[in-house]
Tab-separated table of C-alpha atoms (C1' of nucleotides) in Angstrom:
chain	number	residue	atom	x	y	z
A	1	MET	CA	-28.721	-2.657	1.406
A	2	MET	CA	-25.307	-2.099	2.672
A	3	LEU	CA	-22.518	-4.251	1.330
A	4	ARG	CA	-20.624	-5.975	4.035
A	5	LEU	CA	-17.035	-5.173	3.491
A	6	TYR	CA	-13.811	-5.095	5.332
A	7	THR	CA	-14.038	-3.802	8.869
A	8	ARG	CA	-11.461	-1.160	9.557
A	9	GLY	CA	-11.778	-0.302	13.167
A	10	VAL	CA	-15.485	-0.033	13.839
A	11	ILE	CA	-16.679	1.406	10.586
A	12	VAL	CA	-17.331	-0.655	7.491
A	13	LEU	CA	-15.528	0.650	4.447
A	14	PRO	CA	-14.604	-0.634	1.039
A	15	MET	CA	-11.018	-1.783	0.892
A	16	ASP	CA	-9.119	0.675	-1.197
A	17	VAL	CA	-7.076	-0.382	-4.173
A	18	PHE	CA	-3.911	1.397	-3.116
A	19	GLU	CA	-3.736	-0.566	0.098
A	20	ALA	CA	-4.630	-3.767	-1.678
A	21	VAL	CA	-1.750	-3.551	-4.131
A	22	ALA	CA	0.687	-2.317	-1.486
A	23	GLU	CA	1.147	-5.911	-0.358
A	24	PRO	CA	3.748	-7.854	-2.383
A	25	THR	CA	1.938	-11.149	-2.034
A	26	ARG	CA	-1.252	-9.635	-3.365
A	27	ARG	CA	0.601	-8.156	-6.308
A	28	SER	CA	1.983	-11.612	-7.025
A	29	VAL	CA	-1.518	-13.023	-6.955
A	30	LEU	CA	-2.612	-10.437	-9.480
A	31	ASP	CA	0.364	-11.297	-11.658
A	32	LEU	CA	-0.614	-14.941	-11.604
A	33	LEU	CA	-4.211	-14.151	-12.413
A	34	ALA	CA	-3.117	-11.935	-15.270
A	35	ARG	CA	-1.777	-15.076	-16.930
A	36	SER	CA	-4.800	-17.259	-16.262
A	37	GLU	CA	-7.567	-17.759	-13.785
A	38	ARG	CA	-6.756	-20.110	-10.937
A	39	SER	CA	-8.491	-21.869	-8.106
A	40	ALA	CA	-7.823	-20.834	-4.526
A	41	GLY	CA	-5.935	-24.062	-4.025
A	42	GLU	CA	-3.643	-23.412	-6.955
A	43	LEU	CA	-2.928	-19.981	-5.588
A	44	VAL	CA	-2.142	-21.437	-2.190
A	45	ALA	CA	0.279	-23.835	-3.855
A	46	ALA	CA	1.974	-20.892	-5.546
A	47	PHE	CA	3.066	-19.526	-2.180
A	48	PRO	CA	4.937	-22.260	-0.299
A	49	GLY	CA	5.946	-19.777	2.365
A	50	LEU	CA	2.364	-19.067	3.343
A	51	THR	CA	-0.390	-21.133	4.863
A	52	GLN	CA	-3.759	-21.661	3.259
A	53	PRO	CA	-5.605	-19.246	5.576
A	54	ALA	CA	-3.043	-16.554	4.901
A	55	VAL	CA	-3.609	-16.753	1.169
A	56	SER	CA	-7.352	-16.950	1.679
A	57	ARG	CA	-7.275	-13.685	3.586
A	58	HIS	CA	-5.326	-12.002	0.811
A	59	LEU	CA	-7.928	-13.245	-1.627
A	60	ARG	CA	-10.627	-11.764	0.523
A	61	ILE	CA	-8.969	-8.376	0.398
A	62	LEU	CA	-8.562	-8.616	-3.358
A	63	ARG	CA	-12.237	-9.507	-3.612
A	64	GLU	CA	-13.304	-6.598	-1.433
A	65	SER	CA	-11.209	-4.166	-3.409
A	66	GLN	CA	-12.897	-5.460	-6.569
A	67	LEU	CA	-9.607	-6.538	-8.046
A	68	VAL	CA	-10.650	-10.146	-8.581
A	69	ASP	CA	-13.759	-12.132	-9.336
A	70	VAL	CA	-14.717	-15.527	-7.959
A	71	ARG	CA	-16.646	-18.245	-9.679
A	72	PRO	CA	-17.604	-21.427	-7.854
A	73	ASP	CA	-16.720	-24.630	-9.645
A	74	GLY	CA	-17.796	-27.597	-7.640
A	75	THR	CA	-15.970	-27.375	-4.385
A	76	ARG	CA	-13.386	-25.033	-5.821
A	77	ARG	CA	-13.481	-21.293	-6.136
A	78	VAL	CA	-11.924	-20.028	-9.295
A	79	TYR	CA	-10.406	-16.565	-9.158
A	80	SER	CA	-9.953	-14.275	-12.123
A	81	LEU	CA	-8.658	-10.789	-12.639
A	82	ARG	CA	-11.090	-7.898	-12.604
A	83	PRO	CA	-8.979	-4.997	-13.792
A	84	ALA	CA	-11.550	-2.212	-13.535
A	85	ALA	CA	-10.224	-1.412	-10.088
A	86	LEU	CA	-6.723	-1.104	-11.485
A	87	ALA	CA	-8.052	1.434	-13.921
A	88	GLU	CA	-8.670	3.616	-10.896
A	89	LEU	CA	-4.972	3.494	-10.151
A	90	ASP	CA	-4.250	4.324	-13.752
A	91	ARG	CA	-6.570	7.292	-13.574
A	92	TRP	CA	-4.736	8.521	-10.505
A	93	LEU	CA	-1.451	8.270	-12.354
A	94	ASP	CA	-2.865	10.368	-15.177
A	95	THR	CA	-2.338	13.458	-13.078
A	96	TYR	CA	1.372	12.779	-13.013
A	97	ARG	CA	1.941	11.444	-16.473
A	98	ARG	CA	2.731	14.835	-17.892
A	99	PHE	CA	5.757	14.896	-15.593
A	100	TRP	CA	7.673	12.109	-17.217
A	101	GLY	CA	6.257	11.745	-20.695
A	102	GLU	CA	9.218	9.738	-21.989
A	103	ARG	CA	7.547	6.571	-20.848
A	104	LEU	CA	4.767	7.203	-23.294
A	105	ASP	CA	7.063	5.704	-25.896
A	106	ASP	CA	6.759	2.341	-24.245
A	107	LEU	CA	3.021	2.659	-24.212
A	108	GLU	CA	3.017	3.535	-27.846
A	109	ARG	CA	4.989	0.451	-28.645
A	110	HIS	CA	2.526	-1.466	-26.538
A	111	LEU	CA	-0.341	-0.091	-28.518
A	112	ASP	CA	1.110	-1.437	-31.733
A	113	SER	CA	0.039	-4.877	-30.576
A	114	ARG	CA	-3.425	-3.480	-30.733
A	115	THR	CA	-5.829	-5.338	-28.488
A	116	ARG	CA	-8.755	-3.303	-29.529
A	117	ARG	CA	-11.859	-4.205	-27.718
A	118	THR	CA	-14.620	-1.715	-28.150
A	119	GLY	CA	-17.316	-3.693	-26.423
A	120	ALA	CA	-16.813	-3.565	-22.705
A	121	GLU	CA	-18.684	-4.929	-19.795
A	122	GLU	CA	-18.345	-2.324	-17.156
A	123	ALA	CA	-19.258	-2.914	-13.542
A	124	LYS	CA	-20.366	0.588	-12.589
B	1	MET	CA	28.744	3.118	0.319
B	2	MET	CA	25.390	1.997	1.386
B	3	LEU	CA	22.589	4.483	1.379
B	4	ARG	CA	20.992	4.833	4.723
B	5	LEU	CA	17.357	4.334	4.155
B	6	TYR	CA	14.269	3.399	6.009
B	7	THR	CA	14.750	0.737	8.634
B	8	ARG	CA	12.203	-2.010	8.321
B	9	GLY	CA	12.775	-4.340	11.189
B	10	VAL	CA	16.507	-4.775	11.422
B	11	ILE	CA	17.425	-4.623	7.776
B	12	VAL	CA	17.783	-1.411	5.855
B	13	LEU	CA	15.742	-1.330	2.682
B	14	PRO	CA	14.574	1.295	0.260
B	15	MET	CA	11.006	2.288	0.889
B	16	ASP	CA	8.913	0.921	-1.890
B	17	VAL	CA	6.659	3.125	-3.957
B	18	PHE	CA	3.583	0.982	-3.507
B	19	GLU	CA	3.691	1.376	0.226
B	20	ALA	CA	4.470	5.045	-0.062
B	21	VAL	CA	1.408	5.840	-2.130
B	22	ALA	CA	-0.822	3.543	-0.111
B	23	GLU	CA	-1.145	6.287	2.499
B	24	PRO	CA	-3.873	8.859	1.710
B	25	THR	CA	-1.992	11.734	3.327
B	26	ARG	CA	1.072	10.994	1.231
B	27	ARG	CA	-1.025	10.913	-1.922
B	28	SER	CA	-2.402	14.303	-0.961
B	29	VAL	CA	1.120	15.625	-0.557
B	30	LEU	CA	1.959	14.394	-4.032
B	31	ASP	CA	-1.153	16.059	-5.402
B	32	LEU	CA	-0.115	19.342	-3.840
B	33	LEU	CA	3.397	19.047	-5.179
B	34	ALA	CA	2.044	18.275	-8.629
B	35	ARG	CA	0.636	21.788	-8.654
B	36	SER	CA	3.738	23.516	-7.351
B	37	GLU	CA	6.698	22.946	-5.115
B	38	ARG	CA	6.174	23.830	-1.479
B	39	SER	CA	8.153	24.191	1.694
B	40	ALA	CA	7.742	21.709	4.498
B	41	GLY	CA	5.963	24.365	6.496
B	42	GLU	CA	3.444	25.020	3.765
B	43	LEU	CA	2.770	21.325	3.565
B	44	VAL	CA	2.278	21.145	7.306
B	45	ALA	CA	-0.201	24.017	7.040
B	46	ALA	CA	-2.077	22.062	4.371
B	47	PHE	CA	-2.958	19.377	6.891
B	48	PRO	CA	-4.613	20.997	9.896
B	49	GLY	CA	-5.489	17.587	11.286
B	50	LEU	CA	-1.859	16.587	11.592
B	51	THR	CA	1.055	17.812	13.646
B	52	GLN	CA	4.321	19.016	12.182
B	53	PRO	CA	6.289	15.873	13.057
B	54	ALA	CA	3.610	13.689	11.506
B	55	VAL	CA	3.898	15.491	8.195
B	56	SER	CA	7.664	15.490	8.464
B	57	ARG	CA	7.697	11.722	8.739
B	58	HIS	CA	5.503	11.401	5.685
B	59	LEU	CA	7.927	13.622	3.836
B	60	ARG	CA	10.754	11.398	4.908
B	61	ILE	CA	9.028	8.378	3.465
B	62	LEU	CA	8.345	10.209	0.231
B	63	ARG	CA	11.991	11.195	0.103
B	64	GLU	CA	13.189	7.653	0.700
B	65	SER	CA	10.898	6.286	-1.958
B	66	GLN	CA	12.361	8.849	-4.354
B	67	LEU	CA	8.983	10.397	-4.979
B	68	VAL	CA	10.044	13.889	-3.965
B	69	ASP	CA	13.113	16.063	-4.038
B	70	VAL	CA	14.239	18.525	-1.403
B	71	ARG	CA	16.096	21.749	-1.926
B	72	PRO	CA	17.258	23.816	1.021
B	73	ASP	CA	16.317	27.472	0.869
B	74	GLY	CA	17.613	29.292	3.882
B	75	THR	CA	16.032	27.624	6.840
B	76	ARG	CA	13.295	26.122	4.723
B	77	ARG	CA	13.282	22.905	2.826
B	78	VAL	CA	11.446	23.115	-0.438
B	79	TYR	CA	9.872	19.912	-1.688
B	80	SER	CA	9.136	19.148	-5.303
B	81	LEU	CA	7.724	16.215	-7.191
B	82	ARG	CA	10.105	13.649	-8.603
B	83	PRO	CA	7.856	11.470	-10.728
B	84	ALA	CA	10.388	8.932	-11.914
B	85	ALA	CA	9.372	6.691	-9.050
B	86	LEU	CA	5.783	6.873	-10.177
B	87	ALA	CA	6.894	5.604	-13.539
B	88	GLU	CA	7.673	2.354	-11.771
B	89	LEU	CA	4.037	2.106	-10.805
B	90	ASP	CA	3.086	2.886	-14.354
B	91	ARG	CA	5.327	0.125	-15.619
B	92	TRP	CA	3.683	-2.312	-13.254
B	93	LEU	CA	0.285	-1.326	-14.579
B	94	ASP	CA	1.445	-2.013	-18.123
B	95	THR	CA	0.967	-5.708	-17.521
B	96	TYR	CA	-2.695	-5.142	-16.880
B	97	ARG	CA	-3.499	-2.471	-19.374
B	98	ARG	CA	-4.550	-4.943	-22.026
B	99	PHE	CA	-7.346	-6.012	-19.707
B	100	TRP	CA	-9.314	-2.849	-19.798
B	101	GLY	CA	-8.482	-1.617	-23.240
B	102	GLU	CA	-10.992	1.190	-23.324
B	103	ARG	CA	-8.453	3.362	-21.593
B	104	LEU	CA	-6.021	2.626	-24.372
B	105	ASP	CA	-8.094	4.902	-26.541
B	106	ASP	CA	-7.395	7.772	-24.198
B	107	LEU	CA	-3.729	7.008	-24.196
B	108	GLU	CA	-3.698	6.691	-27.921
B	109	ARG	CA	-5.286	10.067	-28.255
B	110	HIS	CA	-2.696	11.311	-25.845
B	111	LEU	CA	0.015	9.820	-27.987
B	112	ASP	CA	-1.121	11.684	-31.071
B	113	SER	CA	1.024	14.473	-29.773
B	114	ARG	CA	3.723	11.925	-30.393
B	115	THR	CA	7.158	11.616	-28.899
B	116	ARG	CA	8.489	9.013	-31.290
B	117	ARG	CA	11.493	6.975	-30.296
B	118	THR	CA	12.111	3.389	-31.370
B	119	GLY	CA	14.643	2.271	-28.784
B	120	ALA	CA	13.515	-0.372	-26.335
B	121	GLU	CA	14.908	-1.574	-23.074
B	122	GLU	CA	12.908	-4.288	-21.468
B	123	ALA	CA	13.157	-5.369	-17.852
B	124	LYS	CA	12.877	-9.091	-17.217
C	1	DC	C1'	27.159	35.288	20.821
C	2	DG	C1'	21.903	34.426	22.102
C	3	DC	C1'	17.258	34.139	20.342
C	4	DG	C1'	13.538	32.875	17.221
C	5	DT	C1'	11.999	30.207	13.415
C	6	DA	C1'	11.874	26.101	10.515
C	7	DT	C1'	12.467	21.328	10.189
C	8	DA	C1'	13.904	16.784	11.513
C	9	DT	C1'	14.486	13.114	14.982
C	10	DA	C1'	13.724	10.388	19.496
C	11	DA	C1'	10.747	8.027	22.582
C	12	DT	C1'	6.471	6.238	23.201
C	13	DC	C1'	1.755	4.555	22.393
C	14	DG	C1'	-2.412	2.621	20.161
C	15	DC	C1'	-4.187	0.232	16.596
C	16	DA	C1'	-4.360	-2.292	12.437
C	17	DA	C1'	-2.057	-5.622	9.276
C	18	DC	C1'	-0.573	-10.076	8.613
C	19	DA	C1'	0.790	-14.312	10.276
C	20	DT	C1'	-0.445	-18.663	12.772
C	21	DC	C1'	-3.453	-22.824	14.446
C	22	DA	C1'	-7.894	-24.591	14.920
C	23	DT	C1'	-12.445	-24.977	13.246
C	24	DA	C1'	-16.498	-24.312	10.398
C	25	DG	C1'	-19.032	-24.681	6.020
C	26	DA	C1'	-19.793	-26.444	1.518
C	27	DT	C1'	-19.483	-29.805	-2.005
C	28	DG	C1'	-18.705	-34.412	-4.120
C	29	DA	C1'	-18.131	-39.414	-3.738
C	30	DC	C1'	-19.534	-43.499	-1.648
D	1	DG	C1'	-26.312	-40.557	5.736
D	2	DT	C1'	-20.395	-40.667	6.482
D	3	DC	C1'	-16.152	-39.308	4.888
D	4	DA	C1'	-12.688	-36.631	2.397
D	5	DT	C1'	-11.522	-32.410	0.139
D	6	DC	C1'	-11.508	-27.481	-0.648
D	7	DT	C1'	-12.084	-23.055	1.087
D	8	DA	C1'	-13.339	-19.552	4.407
D	9	DT	C1'	-13.524	-17.783	9.114
D	10	DG	C1'	-12.521	-17.290	14.271
D	11	DA	C1'	-9.275	-16.473	17.865
D	12	DT	C1'	-4.958	-14.898	18.939
D	13	DG	C1'	-0.001	-13.145	18.858
D	14	DT	C1'	3.675	-10.267	16.959
D	15	DT	C1'	5.087	-6.648	14.489
D	16	DG	C1'	5.130	-2.339	12.316
D	17	DC	C1'	2.748	2.000	10.854
D	18	DG	C1'	1.281	6.329	12.039
D	19	DA	C1'	0.149	9.381	15.594
D	20	DT	C1'	1.707	12.228	19.629
D	21	DT	C1'	4.903	15.030	22.788
D	22	DA	C1'	9.379	16.452	23.671
D	23	DT	C1'	13.865	17.463	22.021
D	24	DA	C1'	17.626	18.215	18.766
D	25	DT	C1'	19.615	20.435	14.774
D	26	DA	C1'	20.206	24.077	11.354
D	27	DC	C1'	19.772	28.650	9.733
D	28	DG	C1'	19.100	33.808	9.898
D	29	DC	C1'	19.149	37.936	12.419
D	30	DG	C1'	20.370	41.438	15.852
DNA sequence: CGCGTATATAATCGCAACATCATAGATGAC
DNA sequence: GTCATCTATGATGTTGCGATTATATACGCG
């Protein structure tokens, strides 16, 4: 039961998160989705410099890298953030955190607005 | 006094961190440097699948994205990690941290060895 | 100085990323 | 059903990344 994913060359691989977020447009999409979920059309409208197929392709890559979720709503497809994949990035950064440490202050401040959420739906 | 940086097309821009870490080889270099500083030659030796110029170009990109430092030592050039640039990535992730929350527990635990400081500078 | 070693750059090439335009598929309204 | 709308995909072109080989530059040594 092999997932059909992004074809890189001949072989079928999962799109990796690092590549996905390397693209400025895709980071912008994630920023928008962090505020609220949006339909594909709304996202297209958010990028006047790009055509609809261009945005659609970016959405595909974000889907394949597990960074977003899609929910059909009539003829629309509503995209929402799926941050588990970003946690992978965060985990990678963990290795380096001990090198700067000062930034932990910001995180601490951030934690004061405690968004505790012990229940968690985790996709693998 | 404009820094000469990486030429992208015609315009000269700083290499951005997201692109720099998107490359698996470059991430491996960072991982090696996180353990200890190494000369260019040692780094070349660490990648038997690549030629010396290939590694050298990766090092250039890491230099231009401020992710590494170089110190001449005789005829060698010794590379070391400069994690400030990674902090930029970390800052970007801050926006999304509230979405996965479980990891906040880890950070919080981490913070118990606190580095208190109340000052705050906020970008944007 | 010339020679060897270490590293960076130049020129070139292949391939993959990202854009476009055109078209297909799916859904809702009539 | 037909038609309009929303979204995804196919075909294709340009551009830029990352690789190579060959060459240049810098340093140390005799």
